[in-house]
Short mmCIF file of C-alpha atoms in Angstrom, two decimals:
data_model
loop_
_atom_site.label_atom_id
_atom_site.label_comp_id
_atom_site.label_asym_id
_atom_site.label_seq_id
_atom_site.Cartn_x
_atom_site.Cartn_y
_atom_site.Cartn_z
CA MET A 1166 -10.73 -20.56 -9.73
CA THR A 1167 -12.91 -20.03 -6.67
CA ASP A 1168 -10.57 -18.08 -4.65
CA ARG A 1169 -11.65 -14.19 -5.07
CA LEU A 1170 -9.62 -10.99 -5.12
CA PHE A 1171 -10.36 -8.26 -2.60
CA ALA A 1172 -8.43 -4.97 -2.01
CA VAL A 1173 -7.83 -3.13 1.22
CA ILE A 1174 -6.74 0.52 1.14
CA PRO A 1175 -5.66 1.77 4.51
CA CYS A 1176 -6.49 5.50 4.68
CA ALA A 1177 -6.48 6.40 8.49
CA GLY A 1178 -3.06 8.37 8.52
CA ALA A 1179 -2.66 12.01 9.06
CA GLY A 1180 0.29 12.26 6.57
CA VAL A 1181 1.98 14.78 8.81
CA ARG A 1182 5.40 14.59 6.89
CA ALA A 1183 3.70 15.80 3.78
CA GLY A 1184 3.29 19.16 5.59
CA ALA A 1185 -0.40 19.94 4.74
CA ASP A 1186 -3.36 21.10 6.85
CA VAL A 1187 -5.42 18.15 5.46
CA PRO A 1188 -4.48 14.52 5.23
CA LYS A 1189 -2.27 14.00 2.08
CA GLN A 1190 -4.65 11.51 0.50
CA TYR A 1191 -7.27 14.24 0.19
CA ARG A 1192 -5.05 16.83 -1.33
CA SER A 1193 -5.60 17.77 -5.00
CA VAL A 1194 -3.09 16.26 -7.51
CA ALA A 1195 -3.50 16.81 -11.09
CA GLY A 1196 -7.01 17.88 -10.59
CA ARG A 1197 -8.25 14.94 -8.29
CA ALA A 1198 -8.04 13.97 -4.58
CA MET A 1199 -4.78 11.88 -4.56
CA LEU A 1200 -6.93 8.91 -3.12
CA HIS A 1201 -8.80 8.92 -6.35
CA TYR A 1202 -6.21 7.34 -8.53
CA ALA A 1203 -5.71 4.20 -6.26
CA LEU A 1204 -9.59 3.66 -6.06
CA ALA A 1205 -9.83 4.41 -9.98
CA ALA A 1206 -7.03 1.71 -10.65
CA PHE A 1207 -8.78 -0.99 -8.65
CA ASP A 1208 -12.20 -0.15 -10.11
CA ALA A 1209 -10.77 -0.60 -13.50
CA CYS A 1210 -10.22 -4.29 -12.41
CA SER A 1211 -13.51 -5.62 -12.69
CA GLU A 1212 -12.29 -9.05 -11.59
CA PHE A 1213 -12.04 -7.78 -7.82
CA ALA A 1214 -15.09 -8.69 -5.64
CA GLN A 1215 -14.68 -5.61 -3.45
CA THR A 1216 -12.29 -2.71 -2.54
CA LEU A 1217 -12.40 -1.62 0.97
CA LEU A 1218 -11.18 1.82 1.88
CA VAL A 1219 -10.33 1.83 5.57
CA LEU A 1220 -10.90 5.33 7.39
CA ALA A 1221 -10.13 6.66 10.84
CA PRO A 1222 -13.18 6.79 12.88
CA ASP A 1223 -13.02 10.53 13.26
CA ASP A 1224 -12.19 11.38 9.75
CA ALA A 1225 -13.89 14.43 8.87
CA HIS A 1226 -12.11 15.21 5.60
CA PHE A 1227 -13.56 12.35 3.50
CA ASP A 1228 -16.19 13.21 1.01
CA GLY A 1229 -17.44 10.26 -1.01
CA ARG A 1230 -18.92 12.65 -3.74
CA ARG A 1231 -15.43 13.55 -4.61
CA PHE A 1232 -14.94 10.07 -6.08
CA GLY A 1233 -17.99 9.80 -8.42
CA ASN A 1234 -19.25 6.22 -9.44
CA LEU A 1235 -16.04 4.42 -8.53
CA ARG A 1236 -16.86 0.92 -6.86
CA PHE A 1237 -15.60 0.59 -3.21
CA ALA A 1238 -16.93 0.35 0.29
CA VAL A 1239 -15.95 2.36 3.38
CA ARG A 1240 -15.51 1.28 6.91
CA ARG A 1241 -14.39 3.69 9.73
CA CYS A 1242 -12.33 1.02 11.34
CA GLY A 1243 -8.70 2.52 11.18
CA GLY A 1244 -6.53 2.07 13.99
CA THR A 1245 -3.51 3.90 15.47
CA SER A 1246 -1.11 2.46 13.05
CA ARG A 1247 -1.03 1.21 9.40
CA HIS A 1248 -0.58 -2.30 10.92
CA ALA A 1249 -3.87 -2.02 12.87
CA SER A 1250 -5.86 -0.56 10.18
CA VAL A 1251 -4.89 -3.23 7.77
CA LEU A 1252 -5.86 -5.88 10.35
CA ASN A 1253 -9.18 -4.23 10.97
CA GLY A 1254 -9.70 -4.07 7.16
CA LEU A 1255 -9.40 -7.79 6.79
CA GLN A 1256 -11.75 -8.48 9.54
CA ALA A 1257 -14.25 -6.08 8.06
CA LEU A 1258 -14.01 -7.89 4.76
CA ALA A 1259 -15.88 -10.81 6.19
CA GLU A 1260 -18.91 -8.68 5.90
CA PHE A 1261 -18.57 -9.02 2.09
CA GLY A 1262 -18.32 -12.78 2.03
CA ALA A 1263 -14.43 -12.94 2.01
CA GLN A 1264 -12.98 -16.27 2.89
CA ASP A 1265 -9.42 -17.12 4.37
CA SER A 1266 -8.52 -18.68 0.98
CA ASP A 1267 -9.23 -15.54 -0.92
CA TRP A 1268 -6.58 -13.14 -2.01
CA VAL A 1269 -6.42 -9.67 -0.58
CA LEU A 1270 -4.14 -6.91 -2.15
CA VAL A 1271 -3.26 -3.98 0.25
CA HIS A 1272 -2.18 -0.83 -1.41
CA ASP A 1273 -1.05 2.56 0.16
CA ALA A 1274 -3.47 5.41 -0.55
CA ALA A 1275 -0.34 7.56 -1.00
CA ARG A 1276 0.89 5.69 -4.13
CA PRO A 1277 -1.37 7.44 -6.70
CA GLY A 1278 0.76 6.08 -9.51
CA ILE A 1279 -0.59 2.57 -9.42
CA THR A 1280 -2.40 1.27 -12.50
CA PRO A 1281 -4.62 -1.58 -13.61
CA ALA A 1282 -1.75 -2.98 -15.55
CA LEU A 1283 0.51 -3.30 -12.50
CA ILE A 1284 -2.29 -4.58 -10.41
CA ARG A 1285 -3.05 -7.39 -12.96
CA ALA A 1286 0.80 -8.12 -13.51
CA LEU A 1287 0.88 -8.65 -9.75
CA VAL A 1288 -2.13 -10.92 -9.70
CA GLY A 1289 -0.97 -12.83 -12.65
CA ALA A 1290 2.37 -13.56 -11.15
CA LEU A 1291 1.08 -14.69 -7.95
CA ARG A 1292 -2.28 -16.24 -8.47
CA ASP A 1293 -1.15 -19.78 -8.15
CA ASP A 1294 1.71 -19.07 -5.58
CA PRO A 1295 1.45 -20.81 -2.22
CA VAL A 1296 2.54 -17.55 -0.31
CA GLY A 1297 2.04 -14.39 -2.26
CA GLY A 1298 4.16 -11.28 -2.57
CA LEU A 1299 4.72 -7.55 -3.47
CA LEU A 1300 5.49 -5.17 -6.29
CA ALA A 1301 9.19 -3.84 -5.70
CA LEU A 1302 12.05 -2.30 -7.48
CA PRO A 1303 15.70 -3.17 -7.15
CA VAL A 1304 17.54 -0.57 -5.40
CA ALA A 1305 19.53 1.68 -7.71
CA ASP A 1306 21.14 4.26 -5.32
CA THR A 1307 24.31 3.88 -3.25
CA LEU A 1308 23.14 3.37 0.32
CA LYS A 1309 24.78 5.20 3.26
CA ARG A 1310 24.32 4.17 6.89
CA ALA A 1311 24.29 7.32 9.10
CA VAL A 1312 25.03 8.43 12.45
CA PRO A 1313 23.99 11.81 14.22
CA GLY A 1314 26.49 14.57 13.50
CA ASP A 1315 27.90 17.15 16.03
CA GLU A 1316 25.20 19.69 15.30
CA GLY A 1317 22.38 18.27 17.33
CA GLY A 1318 21.53 15.62 15.01
CA ALA A 1319 20.50 18.08 12.40
CA VAL A 1320 23.46 16.92 10.00
CA SER A 1321 24.23 13.15 10.05
CA VAL A 1322 27.61 11.81 8.88
CA VAL A 1323 28.43 8.46 7.07
CA GLN A 1324 29.08 5.59 9.17
CA GLN A 1325 29.71 3.28 6.31
CA THR A 1326 28.35 2.44 2.80
CA GLU A 1327 26.08 -0.56 2.56
CA ALA A 1328 26.08 -3.08 -0.15
CA ARG A 1329 23.00 -2.67 -2.41
CA ASP A 1330 23.27 -6.11 -4.07
CA ALA A 1331 20.11 -7.95 -3.91
CA LEU A 1332 18.34 -5.10 -2.02
CA TRP A 1333 14.75 -4.40 -3.47
CA GLN A 1334 12.52 -1.48 -2.38
CA ALA A 1335 9.14 -2.44 -1.39
CA GLN A 1336 5.97 -1.02 -2.83
CA THR A 1337 2.26 -1.80 -2.88
CA PRO A 1338 0.02 -3.62 -3.47
CA GLN A 1339 1.14 -6.50 -1.53
CA MET A 1340 -0.90 -9.86 -2.17
CA PHE A 1341 -1.49 -12.60 0.31
CA ARG A 1342 -4.10 -15.11 1.30
CA LEU A 1343 -6.31 -13.35 3.80
CA GLY A 1344 -6.32 -15.98 6.44
CA MET A 1345 -2.53 -16.03 6.31
CA LEU A 1346 -2.17 -12.36 6.48
CA ARG A 1347 -4.76 -11.79 9.08
CA ARG A 1348 -2.69 -14.55 11.16
CA ALA A 1349 0.57 -12.93 10.52
CA LEU A 1350 -0.64 -9.46 11.49
CA GLU A 1351 -2.22 -10.87 14.74
CA ALA A 1352 1.11 -12.87 15.87
CA ALA A 1353 3.05 -9.74 15.03
CA LEU A 1354 0.67 -7.45 17.15
CA THR A 1355 0.72 -10.26 20.01
CA ALA A 1356 4.66 -10.25 19.93
CA GLY A 1357 4.81 -6.42 19.87
CA ALA A 1358 6.82 -6.70 16.79
CA GLU A 1359 6.86 -3.51 14.46
CA VAL A 1360 6.11 -4.37 10.77
CA THR A 1361 5.96 -1.63 8.27
CA ASP A 1362 4.24 -3.88 5.39
CA GLU A 1363 2.50 -6.95 5.11
CA ALA A 1364 5.40 -8.76 3.66
CA SER A 1365 7.25 -8.24 6.86
CA ALA A 1366 4.60 -9.89 8.83
CA ILE A 1367 4.42 -12.84 6.49
CA GLU A 1368 8.25 -13.24 6.79
CA ARG A 1369 8.06 -13.40 10.58
CA LEU A 1370 6.12 -16.72 10.03
CA GLY A 1371 8.97 -18.11 7.97
CA HIS A 1372 7.62 -17.45 4.51
CA HIS A 1373 9.32 -15.85 1.56
CA PRO A 1374 6.95 -13.62 -0.44
CA LYS A 1375 7.95 -13.19 -4.14
CA LEU A 1376 9.06 -9.94 -5.60
CA VAL A 1377 7.31 -8.75 -8.59
CA ARG A 1378 8.91 -5.97 -10.56
CA GLY A 1379 6.96 -2.69 -9.95
CA SER A 1380 7.57 0.79 -11.49
CA LEU A 1381 9.09 4.16 -10.39
CA ARG A 1382 5.71 5.58 -11.19
CA ASN A 1383 4.37 3.75 -8.24
CA PHE A 1384 5.99 5.85 -5.79
CA LYS A 1385 4.92 6.93 -2.28
CA VAL A 1386 4.03 10.42 -1.72
CA THR A 1387 5.75 11.19 1.52
CA TYR A 1388 7.23 14.74 1.70
CA PRO A 1389 5.89 18.16 0.47
CA GLU A 1390 7.99 18.19 -2.66
CA ASP A 1391 6.75 14.80 -3.70
CA PHE A 1392 3.32 16.47 -4.85
CA ALA A 1393 5.13 18.07 -7.79
CA LEU A 1394 6.49 14.92 -8.87
CA ALA A 1395 3.13 13.43 -8.49
CA GLU A 1396 1.56 16.22 -10.60
CA ALA A 1397 4.03 15.55 -13.40
CA VAL A 1398 3.56 11.82 -13.33
CA LEU A 1399 -0.18 11.75 -13.06
CA GLY A 1400 -0.68 14.45 -15.56
CA ALA A 1401 1.16 12.45 -18.29
CA PRO A 1402 -0.41 9.64 -20.16
CA VAL A 1403 0.21 6.24 -19.17
CA ARG A 1404 2.69 4.25 -21.30
#
């Protein structure tokens, strides 16, 4: 196979919902910066041609010495949204010889539970697929659609219960051909469409990304209480 594998990790967000004085990707979890775990998982997959970390131009917290000898490159081309940061990262991959036909896996820096096995499972399931896809999990919880309550919106009330049949919770990495993904993100940007992940941009073009079963371990650290869970997960041996 001549198509190569690349990874892009957008890391330009401030992580304000995590309630910290530094971006959450740099907070220590189980003895290491949270970002270390995602970089280490891709570093362990020697089949990748390059992993690109996309930082904000004014990021004063990143210190490459915290990540030892892990293989990755850095470009300070992050945008004002995840959408923009990923698109800028895709364009920067041209510096490393990436072609439109190559595969790119986009992964959230705030998902430190990713493992080489999950990455390889995704690649194995999609390498010959015409579109690509993403790690995801079937929704297990009962879903409630809410409307603001009578206390200034601080307390919501249930409008209705939503059927969870056939619903999946998207994770990352999300894996698509570089050229297709770039065109999808550019089209969404031109249309002013809000896309919260790469798959939704691909869907706007009429494609149907495949769902590859992920893991509860691969959850996204978003709120302050998530750090304790991340400590427990990352401090335990991978099974």
